[in-house]
PDB file of C-alpha atoms in Angstrom:
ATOM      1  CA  UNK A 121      -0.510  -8.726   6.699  1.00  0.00           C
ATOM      2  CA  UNK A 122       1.736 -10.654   4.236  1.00  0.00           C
ATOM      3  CA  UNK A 123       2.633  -9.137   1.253  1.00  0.00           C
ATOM      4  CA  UNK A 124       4.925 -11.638  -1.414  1.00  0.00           C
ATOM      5  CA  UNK A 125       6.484 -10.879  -5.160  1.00  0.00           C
ATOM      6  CA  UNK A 126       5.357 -12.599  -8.038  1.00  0.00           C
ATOM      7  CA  UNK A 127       5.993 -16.375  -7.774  1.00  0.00           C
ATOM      8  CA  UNK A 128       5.617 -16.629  -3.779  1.00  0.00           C
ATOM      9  CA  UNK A 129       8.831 -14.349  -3.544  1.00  0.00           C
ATOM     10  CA  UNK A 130       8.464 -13.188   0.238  1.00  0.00           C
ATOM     11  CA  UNK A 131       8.058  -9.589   1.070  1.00  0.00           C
ATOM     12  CA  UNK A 132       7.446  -7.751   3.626  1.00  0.00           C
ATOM     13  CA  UNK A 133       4.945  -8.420   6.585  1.00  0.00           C
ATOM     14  CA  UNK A 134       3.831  -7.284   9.654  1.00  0.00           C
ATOM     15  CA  UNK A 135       0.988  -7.668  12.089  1.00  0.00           C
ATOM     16  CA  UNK A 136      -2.318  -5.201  12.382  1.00  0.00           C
ATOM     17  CA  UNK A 137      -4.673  -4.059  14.110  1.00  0.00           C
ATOM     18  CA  UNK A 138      -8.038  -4.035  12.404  1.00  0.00           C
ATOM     19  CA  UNK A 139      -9.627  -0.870  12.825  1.00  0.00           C
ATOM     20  CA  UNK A 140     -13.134  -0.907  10.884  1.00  0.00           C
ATOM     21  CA  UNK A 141     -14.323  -0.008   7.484  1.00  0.00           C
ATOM     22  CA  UNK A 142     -16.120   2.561   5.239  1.00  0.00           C
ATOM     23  CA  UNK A 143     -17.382   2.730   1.657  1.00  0.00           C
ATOM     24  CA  UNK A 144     -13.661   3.220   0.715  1.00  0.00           C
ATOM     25  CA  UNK A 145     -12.283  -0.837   2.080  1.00  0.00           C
ATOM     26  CA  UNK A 146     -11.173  -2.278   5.265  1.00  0.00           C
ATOM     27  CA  UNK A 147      -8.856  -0.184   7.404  1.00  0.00           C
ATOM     28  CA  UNK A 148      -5.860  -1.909   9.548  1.00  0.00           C
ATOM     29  CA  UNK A 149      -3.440   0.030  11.924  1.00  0.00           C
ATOM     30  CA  UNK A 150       0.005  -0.318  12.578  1.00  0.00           C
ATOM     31  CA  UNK A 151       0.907   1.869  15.863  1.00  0.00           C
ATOM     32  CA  UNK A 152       4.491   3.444  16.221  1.00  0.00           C
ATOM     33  CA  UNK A 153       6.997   0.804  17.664  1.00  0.00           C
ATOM     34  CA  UNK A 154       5.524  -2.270  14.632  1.00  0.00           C
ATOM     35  CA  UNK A 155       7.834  -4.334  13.385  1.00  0.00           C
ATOM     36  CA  UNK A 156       7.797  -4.784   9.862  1.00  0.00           C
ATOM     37  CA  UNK A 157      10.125  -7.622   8.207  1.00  0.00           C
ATOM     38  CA  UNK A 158      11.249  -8.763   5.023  1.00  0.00           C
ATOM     39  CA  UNK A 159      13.855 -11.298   4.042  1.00  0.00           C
ATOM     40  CA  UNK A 160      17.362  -9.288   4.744  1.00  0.00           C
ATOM     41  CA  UNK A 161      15.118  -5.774   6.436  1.00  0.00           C
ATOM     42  CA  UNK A 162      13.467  -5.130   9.442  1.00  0.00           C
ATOM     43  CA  UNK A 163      12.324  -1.748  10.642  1.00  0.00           C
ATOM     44  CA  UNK A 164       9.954  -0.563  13.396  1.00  0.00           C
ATOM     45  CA  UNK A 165       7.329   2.403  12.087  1.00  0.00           C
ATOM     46  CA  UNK A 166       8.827   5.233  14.045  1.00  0.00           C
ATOM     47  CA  UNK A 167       4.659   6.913  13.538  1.00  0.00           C
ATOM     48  CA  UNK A 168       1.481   5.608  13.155  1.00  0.00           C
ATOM     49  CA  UNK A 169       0.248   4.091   9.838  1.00  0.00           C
ATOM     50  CA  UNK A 170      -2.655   3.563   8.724  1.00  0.00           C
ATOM     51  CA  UNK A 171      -3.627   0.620   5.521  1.00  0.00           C
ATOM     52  CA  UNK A 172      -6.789   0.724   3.247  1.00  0.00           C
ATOM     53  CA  UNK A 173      -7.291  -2.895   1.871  1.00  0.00           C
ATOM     54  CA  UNK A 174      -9.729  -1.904  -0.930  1.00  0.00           C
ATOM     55  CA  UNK A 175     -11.505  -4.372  -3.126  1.00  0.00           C
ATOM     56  CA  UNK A 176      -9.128  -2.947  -5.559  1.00  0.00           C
ATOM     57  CA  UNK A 177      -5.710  -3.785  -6.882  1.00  0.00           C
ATOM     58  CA  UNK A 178      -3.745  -1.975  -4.427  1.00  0.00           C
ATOM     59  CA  UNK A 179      -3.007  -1.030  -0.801  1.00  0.00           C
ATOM     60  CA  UNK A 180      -2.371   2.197   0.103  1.00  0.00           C
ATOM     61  CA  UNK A 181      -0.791   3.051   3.502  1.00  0.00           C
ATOM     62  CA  UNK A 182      -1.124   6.602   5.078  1.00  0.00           C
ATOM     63  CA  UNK A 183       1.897   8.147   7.327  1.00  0.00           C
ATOM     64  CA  UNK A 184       1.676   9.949  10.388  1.00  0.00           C
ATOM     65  CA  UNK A 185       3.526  13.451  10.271  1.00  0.00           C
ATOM     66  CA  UNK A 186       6.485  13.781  11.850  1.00  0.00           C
ATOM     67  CA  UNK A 187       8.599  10.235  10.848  1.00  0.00           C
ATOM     68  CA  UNK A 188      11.231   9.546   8.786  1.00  0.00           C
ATOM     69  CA  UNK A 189       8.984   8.018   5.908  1.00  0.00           C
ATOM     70  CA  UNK A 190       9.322  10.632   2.810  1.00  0.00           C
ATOM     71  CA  UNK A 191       5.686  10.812   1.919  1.00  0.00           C
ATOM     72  CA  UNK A 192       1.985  10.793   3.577  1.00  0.00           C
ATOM     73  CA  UNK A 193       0.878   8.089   1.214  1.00  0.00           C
ATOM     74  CA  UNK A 194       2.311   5.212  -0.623  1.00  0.00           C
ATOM     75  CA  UNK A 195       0.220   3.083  -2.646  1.00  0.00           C
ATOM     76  CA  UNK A 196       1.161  -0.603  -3.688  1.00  0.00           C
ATOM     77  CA  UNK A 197       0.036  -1.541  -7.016  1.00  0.00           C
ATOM     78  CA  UNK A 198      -0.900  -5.149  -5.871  1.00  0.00           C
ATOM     79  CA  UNK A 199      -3.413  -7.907  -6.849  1.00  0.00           C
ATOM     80  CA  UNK A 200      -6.526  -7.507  -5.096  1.00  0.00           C
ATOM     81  CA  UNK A 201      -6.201  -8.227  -1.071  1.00  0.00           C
ATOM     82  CA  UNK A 202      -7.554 -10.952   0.226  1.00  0.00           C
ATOM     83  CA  UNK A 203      -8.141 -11.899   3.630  1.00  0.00           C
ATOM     84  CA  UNK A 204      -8.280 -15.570   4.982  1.00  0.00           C
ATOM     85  CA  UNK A 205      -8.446 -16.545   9.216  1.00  0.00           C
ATOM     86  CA  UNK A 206      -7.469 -12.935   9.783  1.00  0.00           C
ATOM     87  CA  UNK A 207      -4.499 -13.108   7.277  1.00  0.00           C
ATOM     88  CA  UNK A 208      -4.405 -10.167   5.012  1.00  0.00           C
ATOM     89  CA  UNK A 209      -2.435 -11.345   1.228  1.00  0.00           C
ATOM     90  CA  UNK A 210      -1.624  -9.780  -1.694  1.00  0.00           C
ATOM     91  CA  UNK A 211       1.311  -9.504  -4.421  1.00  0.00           C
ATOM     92  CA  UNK A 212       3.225  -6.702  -4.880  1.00  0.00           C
ATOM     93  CA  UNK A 213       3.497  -5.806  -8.316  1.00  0.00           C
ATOM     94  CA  UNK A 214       6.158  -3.287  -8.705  1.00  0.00           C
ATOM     95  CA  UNK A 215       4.712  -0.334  -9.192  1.00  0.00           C
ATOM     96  CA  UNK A 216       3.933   2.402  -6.838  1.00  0.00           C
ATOM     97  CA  UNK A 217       1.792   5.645  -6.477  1.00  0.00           C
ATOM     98  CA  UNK A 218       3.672   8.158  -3.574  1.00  0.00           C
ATOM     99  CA  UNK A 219       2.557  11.272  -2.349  1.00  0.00           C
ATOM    100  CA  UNK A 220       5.018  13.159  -0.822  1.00  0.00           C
ATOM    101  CA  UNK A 221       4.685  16.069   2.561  1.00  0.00           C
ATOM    102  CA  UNK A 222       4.789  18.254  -0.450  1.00  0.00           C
ATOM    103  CA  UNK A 223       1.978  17.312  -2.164  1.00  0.00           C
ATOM    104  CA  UNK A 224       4.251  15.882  -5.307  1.00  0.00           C
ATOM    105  CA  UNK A 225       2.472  12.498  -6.913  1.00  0.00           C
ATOM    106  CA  UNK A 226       4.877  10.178  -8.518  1.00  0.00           C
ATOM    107  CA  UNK A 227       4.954   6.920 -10.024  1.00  0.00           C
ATOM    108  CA  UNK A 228       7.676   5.121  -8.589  1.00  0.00           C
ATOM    109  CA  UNK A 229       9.736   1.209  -9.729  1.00  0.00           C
ATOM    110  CA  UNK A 230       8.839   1.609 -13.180  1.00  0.00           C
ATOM    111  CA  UNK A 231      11.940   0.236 -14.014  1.00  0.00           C
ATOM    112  CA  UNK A 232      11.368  -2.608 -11.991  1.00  0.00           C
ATOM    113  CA  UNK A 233       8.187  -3.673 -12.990  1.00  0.00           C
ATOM    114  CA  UNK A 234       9.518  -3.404 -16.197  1.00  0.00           C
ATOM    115  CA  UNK A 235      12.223  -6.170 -15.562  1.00  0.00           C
ATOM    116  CA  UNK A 236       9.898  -8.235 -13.449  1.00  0.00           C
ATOM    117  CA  UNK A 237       7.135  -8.728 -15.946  1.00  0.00           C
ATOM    118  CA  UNK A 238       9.886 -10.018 -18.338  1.00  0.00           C
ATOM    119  CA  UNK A 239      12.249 -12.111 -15.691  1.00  0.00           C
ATOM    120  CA  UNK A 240       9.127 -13.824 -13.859  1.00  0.00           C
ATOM    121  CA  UNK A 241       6.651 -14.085 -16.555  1.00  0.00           C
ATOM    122  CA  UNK A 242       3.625 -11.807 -15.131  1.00  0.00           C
ATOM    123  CA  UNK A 243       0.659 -12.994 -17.261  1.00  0.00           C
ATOM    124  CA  UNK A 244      -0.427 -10.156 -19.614  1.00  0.00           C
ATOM    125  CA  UNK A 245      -3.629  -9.775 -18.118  1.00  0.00           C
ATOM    126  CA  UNK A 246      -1.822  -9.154 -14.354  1.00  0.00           C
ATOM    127  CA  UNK A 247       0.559  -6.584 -16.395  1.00  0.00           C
ATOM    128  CA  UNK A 248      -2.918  -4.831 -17.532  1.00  0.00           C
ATOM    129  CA  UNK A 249      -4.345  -5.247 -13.951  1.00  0.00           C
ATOM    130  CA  UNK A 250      -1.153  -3.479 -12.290  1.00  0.00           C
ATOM    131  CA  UNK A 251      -1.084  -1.165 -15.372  1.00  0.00           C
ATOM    132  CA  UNK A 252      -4.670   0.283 -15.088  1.00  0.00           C
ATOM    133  CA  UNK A 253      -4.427   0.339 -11.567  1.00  0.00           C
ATOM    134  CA  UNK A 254      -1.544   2.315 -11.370  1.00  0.00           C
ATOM    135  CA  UNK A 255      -3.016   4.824 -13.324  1.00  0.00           C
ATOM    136  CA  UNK A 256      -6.557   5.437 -11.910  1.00  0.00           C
ATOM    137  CA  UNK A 257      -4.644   5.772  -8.347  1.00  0.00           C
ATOM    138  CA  UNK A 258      -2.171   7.903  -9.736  1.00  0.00           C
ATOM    139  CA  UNK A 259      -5.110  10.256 -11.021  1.00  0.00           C
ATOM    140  CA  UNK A 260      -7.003   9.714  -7.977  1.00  0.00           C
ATOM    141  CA  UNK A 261      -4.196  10.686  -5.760  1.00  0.00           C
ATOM    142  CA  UNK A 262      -3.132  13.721  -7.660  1.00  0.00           C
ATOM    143  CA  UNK A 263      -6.741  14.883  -8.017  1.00  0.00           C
ATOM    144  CA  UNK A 264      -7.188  14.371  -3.675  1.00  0.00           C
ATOM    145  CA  UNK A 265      -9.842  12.042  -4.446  1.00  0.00           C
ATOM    146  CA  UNK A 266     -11.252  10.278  -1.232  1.00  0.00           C
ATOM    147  CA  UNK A 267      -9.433   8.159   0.200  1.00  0.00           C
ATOM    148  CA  UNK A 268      -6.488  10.219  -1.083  1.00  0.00           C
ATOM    149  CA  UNK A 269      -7.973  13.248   0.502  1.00  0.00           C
ATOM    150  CA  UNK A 270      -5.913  13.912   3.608  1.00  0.00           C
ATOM    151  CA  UNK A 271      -9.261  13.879   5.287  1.00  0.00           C
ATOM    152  CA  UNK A 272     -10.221  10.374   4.945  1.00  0.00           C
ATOM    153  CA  UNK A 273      -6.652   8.593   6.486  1.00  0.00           C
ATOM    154  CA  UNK A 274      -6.527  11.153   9.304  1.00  0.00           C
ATOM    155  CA  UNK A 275      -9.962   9.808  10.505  1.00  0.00           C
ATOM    156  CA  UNK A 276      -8.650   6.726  10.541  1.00  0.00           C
ATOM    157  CA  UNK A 277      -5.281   7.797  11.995  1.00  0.00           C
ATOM    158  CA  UNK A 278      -7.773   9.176  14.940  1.00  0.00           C
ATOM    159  CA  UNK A 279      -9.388   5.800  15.432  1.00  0.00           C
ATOM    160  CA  UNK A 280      -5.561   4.050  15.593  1.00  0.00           C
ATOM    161  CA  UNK A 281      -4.886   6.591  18.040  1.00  0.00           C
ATOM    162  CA  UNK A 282      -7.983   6.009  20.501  1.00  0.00           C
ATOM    163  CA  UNK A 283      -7.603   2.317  19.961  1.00  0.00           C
ATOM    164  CA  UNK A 284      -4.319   2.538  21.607  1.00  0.00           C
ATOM    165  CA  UNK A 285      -5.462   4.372  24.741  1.00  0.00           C
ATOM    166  CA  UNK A 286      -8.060   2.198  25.434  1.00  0.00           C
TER     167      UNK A 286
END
């Protein structure tokens, strides 16, 4: 999975396990111990993750209990993810939806979305993509809409975990 900024800007990337798919998108896994990298960070996922690739403009990722990660979910605002010879693309775009362990919902990089449109020239219809989006996931996420249901990634979690005992 290769995420980049606005312009080709790298970001960060790491590799996945593909784990199946519902009515909700495409499901990946990243076990405890993945390295994730970005130009100047690294960091291995100290719990299991899993990543919804929906045929939406985000990606959400859902936290095992028990890291250090400061939320259960964290949703990139992102063009739409696409997937080419098992390489999974998109482009951040700034913004963020987070759920934290205590069931707070914020909107997170404002600010920075804010100064990217304006420094790297995001076409207005990509500010209105990453706009909208942000909001119907922020809604969807406070409301505990499925996927954002606790139910739904812990399924998935459950799959990770019996794909890494077999």
């Amino acid at each position: 999975m290769v995420f980049s900024k606005w312009g080709g800007r790298p970001h960060w990337e790491c590799d996945t396990l593909a784990l199946g798919a519902d009515e909700h998108g495409r499901w990946l896994g990243l076990p405890s111990g993945t390295l994730v990298t970005r130009p100047g960070a690294a960091f291995s996922a100290d719990v299991p993750q899993v990543v919804l690739l929906p045929d939406s403009a985000y990606v959400a990722t859902f936290y095992a209990p028990g890291g250090s990660s400061p939320c259960e979910t964290y949703v990139d605002i992102s063009t739409v993810p696409l997937e080419d010879d098992g390489r999974i693309t998109a482009v951040d775009l700034d913004l963020d939806v987070i759920r934290g362990w205590t069931g707070r919902v914020w909107v997170d990089d404002e600010d920075e979305f804010a100064d990217h449109r304006v420094r790297f020239g995001y076409p207005e219809e990509v500010v209105e993509l990453a706009v909208t989006s942000c909001e119907q996931v922020r809604r969807a996420v406070a409301a505990s809409q499925a996927p954002f249901d606790g139910t739904t990634a812990r399924r998935w979690l459950e799959v990770l975990e019996g794909a890494m005992m077999a």
